């Protein structure tokens, strides 16, 4: 990604935090970035493409932490996994805040749930045929995203290391149930 695309992403998030997506315009984004409309259209067909690219980059970062593409060290060490995930969320606070709090983005939330379920499925491969398996994964994914959302809404009320500890305990309990 180049500097122009980063500027477009930053402008998109700034606007997304202030106004409904359906009220946003390419013209307004270009003024915010600032970039020419022709420049915008050389990268993107429409605002939805920018939104989707930001979503996919955020999810890619989460998947990288879960190391779904490589070794499984963090899959086994939930404390390290959650600590790194919390740091990642903090490093991308503006984007996550925009998509979870300012204007909940159901597409982003659904993609994140898929990532959580994939990570958890790697931990409990032998249980995938169990009754209610998908329901349990949905509850876990929803709870994790709800916890991150609550943290973003109440950042001064959350002890971040304790949040990681709570998350680890919750997933460990779910593994015992399965």
PDB file of C-alpha atoms in Angstrom, residues 16-178:
ATOM      1  CA  UNK A  16     -16.921   6.911   8.828  1.00  0.00           C
ATOM      2  CA  UNK A  17     -16.611   7.863  12.491  1.00  0.00           C
ATOM      3  CA  UNK A  18     -18.577  11.080  11.846  1.00  0.00           C
ATOM      4  CA  UNK A  19     -21.322  10.182   9.409  1.00  0.00           C
ATOM      5  CA  UNK A  20     -23.356   7.223   8.203  1.00  0.00           C
ATOM      6  CA  UNK A  21     -21.739   5.253   5.404  1.00  0.00           C
ATOM      7  CA  UNK A  22     -24.695   5.901   3.091  1.00  0.00           C
ATOM      8  CA  UNK A  23     -24.174   9.660   3.538  1.00  0.00           C
ATOM      9  CA  UNK A  24     -20.469   9.537   2.703  1.00  0.00           C
ATOM     10  CA  UNK A  25     -19.313  10.580  -0.749  1.00  0.00           C
ATOM     11  CA  UNK A  26     -16.210  10.192  -2.860  1.00  0.00           C
ATOM     12  CA  UNK A  27     -16.089  13.981  -3.102  1.00  0.00           C
ATOM     13  CA  UNK A  28     -16.090  14.343   0.697  1.00  0.00           C
ATOM     14  CA  UNK A  29     -13.461  11.645   1.084  1.00  0.00           C
ATOM     15  CA  UNK A  30     -11.232  13.288  -1.515  1.00  0.00           C
ATOM     16  CA  UNK A  31     -11.505  16.625   0.278  1.00  0.00           C
ATOM     17  CA  UNK A  32     -10.593  14.936   3.569  1.00  0.00           C
ATOM     18  CA  UNK A  33      -7.635  12.934   2.162  1.00  0.00           C
ATOM     19  CA  UNK A  34      -6.787  15.283   0.199  1.00  0.00           C
ATOM     20  CA  UNK A  35      -6.577  13.592  -3.184  1.00  0.00           C
ATOM     21  CA  UNK A  36      -8.073  14.267  -6.579  1.00  0.00           C
ATOM     22  CA  UNK A  37     -11.167  12.281  -7.551  1.00  0.00           C
ATOM     23  CA  UNK A  38      -9.261  10.865 -10.510  1.00  0.00           C
ATOM     24  CA  UNK A  39      -6.628   9.615  -8.081  1.00  0.00           C
ATOM     25  CA  UNK A  40      -9.305   7.986  -5.930  1.00  0.00           C
ATOM     26  CA  UNK A  41     -10.813   6.261  -8.964  1.00  0.00           C
ATOM     27  CA  UNK A  42      -7.420   5.022 -10.087  1.00  0.00           C
ATOM     28  CA  UNK A  43      -7.400   2.873  -6.936  1.00  0.00           C
ATOM     29  CA  UNK A  44     -11.065   2.231  -6.154  1.00  0.00           C
ATOM     30  CA  UNK A  45     -14.353   1.918  -8.024  1.00  0.00           C
ATOM     31  CA  UNK A  46     -16.454   3.176  -5.091  1.00  0.00           C
ATOM     32  CA  UNK A  47     -16.410   3.828  -1.336  1.00  0.00           C
ATOM     33  CA  UNK A  48     -17.464   0.269  -0.596  1.00  0.00           C
ATOM     34  CA  UNK A  49     -14.197  -0.955  -2.107  1.00  0.00           C
ATOM     35  CA  UNK A  50     -12.234   1.215   0.343  1.00  0.00           C
ATOM     36  CA  UNK A  51     -14.290  -0.086   3.245  1.00  0.00           C
ATOM     37  CA  UNK A  52     -13.783  -3.684   2.166  1.00  0.00           C
ATOM     38  CA  UNK A  53     -10.046  -3.206   1.727  1.00  0.00           C
ATOM     39  CA  UNK A  54      -9.743  -1.761   5.250  1.00  0.00           C
ATOM     40  CA  UNK A  55     -11.819  -4.640   6.663  1.00  0.00           C
ATOM     41  CA  UNK A  56      -9.683  -7.216   4.870  1.00  0.00           C
ATOM     42  CA  UNK A  57      -6.421  -5.617   6.055  1.00  0.00           C
ATOM     43  CA  UNK A  58      -7.605  -5.608   9.661  1.00  0.00           C
ATOM     44  CA  UNK A  59      -8.725  -9.237   9.462  1.00  0.00           C
ATOM     45  CA  UNK A  60      -5.464 -10.201   7.767  1.00  0.00           C
ATOM     46  CA  UNK A  61      -3.599  -8.758  10.749  1.00  0.00           C
ATOM     47  CA  UNK A  62      -5.751 -10.725  13.163  1.00  0.00           C
ATOM     48  CA  UNK A  63      -5.229 -13.914  11.162  1.00  0.00           C
ATOM     49  CA  UNK A  64      -1.486 -13.294  11.123  1.00  0.00           C
ATOM     50  CA  UNK A  65      -1.502 -13.136  14.910  1.00  0.00           C
ATOM     51  CA  UNK A  66      -3.471 -16.366  15.060  1.00  0.00           C
ATOM     52  CA  UNK A  67      -0.872 -17.760  12.664  1.00  0.00           C
ATOM     53  CA  UNK A  68      -3.451 -19.659  10.680  1.00  0.00           C
ATOM     54  CA  UNK A  69      -1.033 -19.637   7.781  1.00  0.00           C
ATOM     55  CA  UNK A  70       2.061 -20.800   9.645  1.00  0.00           C
ATOM     56  CA  UNK A  71       3.170 -22.494  12.838  1.00  0.00           C
ATOM     57  CA  UNK A  72       0.781 -23.022  15.713  1.00  0.00           C
ATOM     58  CA  UNK A  73       2.655 -21.600  18.715  1.00  0.00           C
ATOM     59  CA  UNK A  74       0.090 -18.892  19.425  1.00  0.00           C
ATOM     60  CA  UNK A  75      -2.743 -21.299  18.795  1.00  0.00           C
ATOM     61  CA  UNK A  76      -1.528 -23.255  21.817  1.00  0.00           C
ATOM     62  CA  UNK A  77      -0.631 -20.281  24.029  1.00  0.00           C
ATOM     63  CA  UNK A  78      -3.877 -18.354  24.475  1.00  0.00           C
ATOM     64  CA  UNK A  79      -2.327 -15.755  26.789  1.00  0.00           C
ATOM     65  CA  UNK A  80       0.267 -14.776  24.163  1.00  0.00           C
ATOM     66  CA  UNK A  81      -2.413 -14.848  21.467  1.00  0.00           C
ATOM     67  CA  UNK A  82      -4.757 -12.519  23.360  1.00  0.00           C
ATOM     68  CA  UNK A  83      -1.953 -10.202  24.438  1.00  0.00           C
ATOM     69  CA  UNK A  84      -0.834  -9.790  20.828  1.00  0.00           C
ATOM     70  CA  UNK A  85      -4.426  -9.413  19.636  1.00  0.00           C
ATOM     71  CA  UNK A  86      -5.106  -6.709  22.228  1.00  0.00           C
ATOM     72  CA  UNK A  87      -1.951  -4.885  21.117  1.00  0.00           C
ATOM     73  CA  UNK A  88      -3.071  -5.179  17.491  1.00  0.00           C
ATOM     74  CA  UNK A  89      -6.508  -3.769  18.341  1.00  0.00           C
ATOM     75  CA  UNK A  90      -4.826  -0.891  20.195  1.00  0.00           C
ATOM     76  CA  UNK A  91      -2.485  -0.248  17.253  1.00  0.00           C
ATOM     77  CA  UNK A  92      -5.549  -0.063  14.974  1.00  0.00           C
ATOM     78  CA  UNK A  93      -7.835   1.642  17.475  1.00  0.00           C
ATOM     79  CA  UNK A  94      -9.322   4.212  15.082  1.00  0.00           C
ATOM     80  CA  UNK A  95     -10.347   1.618  12.498  1.00  0.00           C
ATOM     81  CA  UNK A  96     -11.702  -0.832  15.070  1.00  0.00           C
ATOM     82  CA  UNK A  97     -13.506   1.925  16.956  1.00  0.00           C
ATOM     83  CA  UNK A  98     -15.100   3.088  13.717  1.00  0.00           C
ATOM     84  CA  UNK A  99     -16.225  -0.425  12.742  1.00  0.00           C
ATOM     85  CA  UNK A 100     -17.275  -1.634  16.209  1.00  0.00           C
ATOM     86  CA  UNK A 101     -18.512   1.463  18.041  1.00  0.00           C
ATOM     87  CA  UNK A 102     -19.073   4.537  15.858  1.00  0.00           C
ATOM     88  CA  UNK A 103     -21.003   2.717  13.180  1.00  0.00           C
ATOM     89  CA  UNK A 104     -21.074  -1.039  13.704  1.00  0.00           C
ATOM     90  CA  UNK A 105     -19.963  -2.648  10.465  1.00  0.00           C
ATOM     91  CA  UNK A 106     -21.698  -5.997  10.170  1.00  0.00           C
ATOM     92  CA  UNK A 107     -19.453  -7.117   7.324  1.00  0.00           C
ATOM     93  CA  UNK A 108     -16.326  -6.516   9.411  1.00  0.00           C
ATOM     94  CA  UNK A 109     -17.849  -8.183  12.460  1.00  0.00           C
ATOM     95  CA  UNK A 110     -18.833 -11.225  10.386  1.00  0.00           C
ATOM     96  CA  UNK A 111     -15.305 -11.497   8.947  1.00  0.00           C
ATOM     97  CA  UNK A 112     -13.806 -11.243  12.425  1.00  0.00           C
ATOM     98  CA  UNK A 113     -16.154 -13.954  13.690  1.00  0.00           C
ATOM     99  CA  UNK A 114     -14.987 -16.244  10.887  1.00  0.00           C
ATOM    100  CA  UNK A 115     -11.364 -15.597  11.927  1.00  0.00           C
ATOM    101  CA  UNK A 116     -12.137 -16.334  15.585  1.00  0.00           C
ATOM    102  CA  UNK A 117     -13.980 -19.524  14.674  1.00  0.00           C
ATOM    103  CA  UNK A 118     -11.124 -20.650  12.422  1.00  0.00           C
ATOM    104  CA  UNK A 119      -8.594 -20.073  15.202  1.00  0.00           C
ATOM    105  CA  UNK A 120     -10.712 -21.888  17.762  1.00  0.00           C
ATOM    106  CA  UNK A 121     -11.410 -24.766  15.348  1.00  0.00           C
ATOM    107  CA  UNK A 122      -7.671 -25.370  15.056  1.00  0.00           C
ATOM    108  CA  UNK A 123      -7.507 -25.776  18.815  1.00  0.00           C
ATOM    109  CA  UNK A 124     -10.301 -28.362  19.003  1.00  0.00           C
ATOM    110  CA  UNK A 125     -10.206 -30.238  15.706  1.00  0.00           C
ATOM    111  CA  UNK A 126     -11.444 -33.457  17.239  1.00  0.00           C
ATOM    112  CA  UNK A 127     -14.738 -31.897  18.416  1.00  0.00           C
ATOM    113  CA  UNK A 128     -16.037 -30.549  15.096  1.00  0.00           C
ATOM    114  CA  UNK A 129     -18.740 -33.208  14.732  1.00  0.00           C
ATOM    115  CA  UNK A 130     -20.150 -32.519  18.184  1.00  0.00           C
ATOM    116  CA  UNK A 131     -23.768 -31.359  18.532  1.00  0.00           C
ATOM    117  CA  UNK A 132     -23.987 -27.575  18.863  1.00  0.00           C
ATOM    118  CA  UNK A 133     -20.355 -27.137  17.778  1.00  0.00           C
ATOM    119  CA  UNK A 134     -21.183 -24.257  15.388  1.00  0.00           C
ATOM    120  CA  UNK A 135     -23.448 -22.652  17.989  1.00  0.00           C
ATOM    121  CA  UNK A 136     -20.686 -22.794  20.596  1.00  0.00           C
ATOM    122  CA  UNK A 137     -18.226 -21.200  18.158  1.00  0.00           C
ATOM    123  CA  UNK A 138     -20.747 -18.455  17.370  1.00  0.00           C
ATOM    124  CA  UNK A 139     -21.222 -17.729  21.078  1.00  0.00           C
ATOM    125  CA  UNK A 140     -17.457 -17.586  21.609  1.00  0.00           C
ATOM    126  CA  UNK A 141     -16.874 -15.315  18.606  1.00  0.00           C
ATOM    127  CA  UNK A 142     -19.739 -13.024  19.609  1.00  0.00           C
ATOM    128  CA  UNK A 143     -18.487 -12.808  23.183  1.00  0.00           C
ATOM    129  CA  UNK A 144     -14.942 -11.971  22.103  1.00  0.00           C
ATOM    130  CA  UNK A 145     -16.068  -9.198  19.761  1.00  0.00           C
ATOM    131  CA  UNK A 146     -18.485  -7.890  22.381  1.00  0.00           C
ATOM    132  CA  UNK A 147     -15.639  -7.711  24.891  1.00  0.00           C
ATOM    133  CA  UNK A 148     -13.467  -5.715  22.465  1.00  0.00           C
ATOM    134  CA  UNK A 149     -16.400  -3.420  21.696  1.00  0.00           C
ATOM    135  CA  UNK A 150     -17.128  -2.836  25.384  1.00  0.00           C
ATOM    136  CA  UNK A 151     -13.442  -2.090  25.977  1.00  0.00           C
ATOM    137  CA  UNK A 152     -13.475   0.494  23.184  1.00  0.00           C
ATOM    138  CA  UNK A 153     -16.613   2.097  24.574  1.00  0.00           C
ATOM    139  CA  UNK A 154     -15.146   2.191  28.125  1.00  0.00           C
ATOM    140  CA  UNK A 155     -11.353   2.312  27.687  1.00  0.00           C
ATOM    141  CA  UNK A 156     -10.700   3.867  31.098  1.00  0.00           C
ATOM    142  CA  UNK A 157     -12.669   1.138  32.876  1.00  0.00           C
ATOM    143  CA  UNK A 158     -10.773  -1.831  31.464  1.00  0.00           C
ATOM    144  CA  UNK A 159      -7.628  -3.401  32.835  1.00  0.00           C
ATOM    145  CA  UNK A 160      -6.220  -4.670  29.521  1.00  0.00           C
ATOM    146  CA  UNK A 161      -4.061  -7.489  30.948  1.00  0.00           C
ATOM    147  CA  UNK A 162      -7.107  -8.636  32.932  1.00  0.00           C
ATOM    148  CA  UNK A 163      -9.165  -8.578  29.714  1.00  0.00           C
ATOM    149  CA  UNK A 164      -6.671 -11.001  28.172  1.00  0.00           C
ATOM    150  CA  UNK A 165      -6.871 -13.173  31.292  1.00  0.00           C
ATOM    151  CA  UNK A 166     -10.686 -13.195  31.200  1.00  0.00           C
ATOM    152  CA  UNK A 167     -10.644 -14.102  27.505  1.00  0.00           C
ATOM    153  CA  UNK A 168      -8.226 -16.970  28.103  1.00  0.00           C
ATOM    154  CA  UNK A 169     -10.360 -18.302  30.958  1.00  0.00           C
ATOM    155  CA  UNK A 170     -13.521 -18.061  28.861  1.00  0.00           C
ATOM    156  CA  UNK A 171     -12.004 -19.976  25.952  1.00  0.00           C
ATOM    157  CA  UNK A 172     -10.431 -22.519  28.255  1.00  0.00           C
ATOM    158  CA  UNK A 173     -13.832 -23.119  29.853  1.00  0.00           C
ATOM    159  CA  UNK A 174     -15.397 -23.512  26.403  1.00  0.00           C
ATOM    160  CA  UNK A 175     -12.734 -26.073  25.497  1.00  0.00           C
ATOM    161  CA  UNK A 176     -13.553 -28.030  28.660  1.00  0.00           C
ATOM    162  CA  UNK A 177     -17.267 -28.002  27.763  1.00  0.00           C
ATOM    163  CA  UNK A 178     -16.483 -29.393  24.356  1.00  0.00           C
TER     164      UNK A 178
END
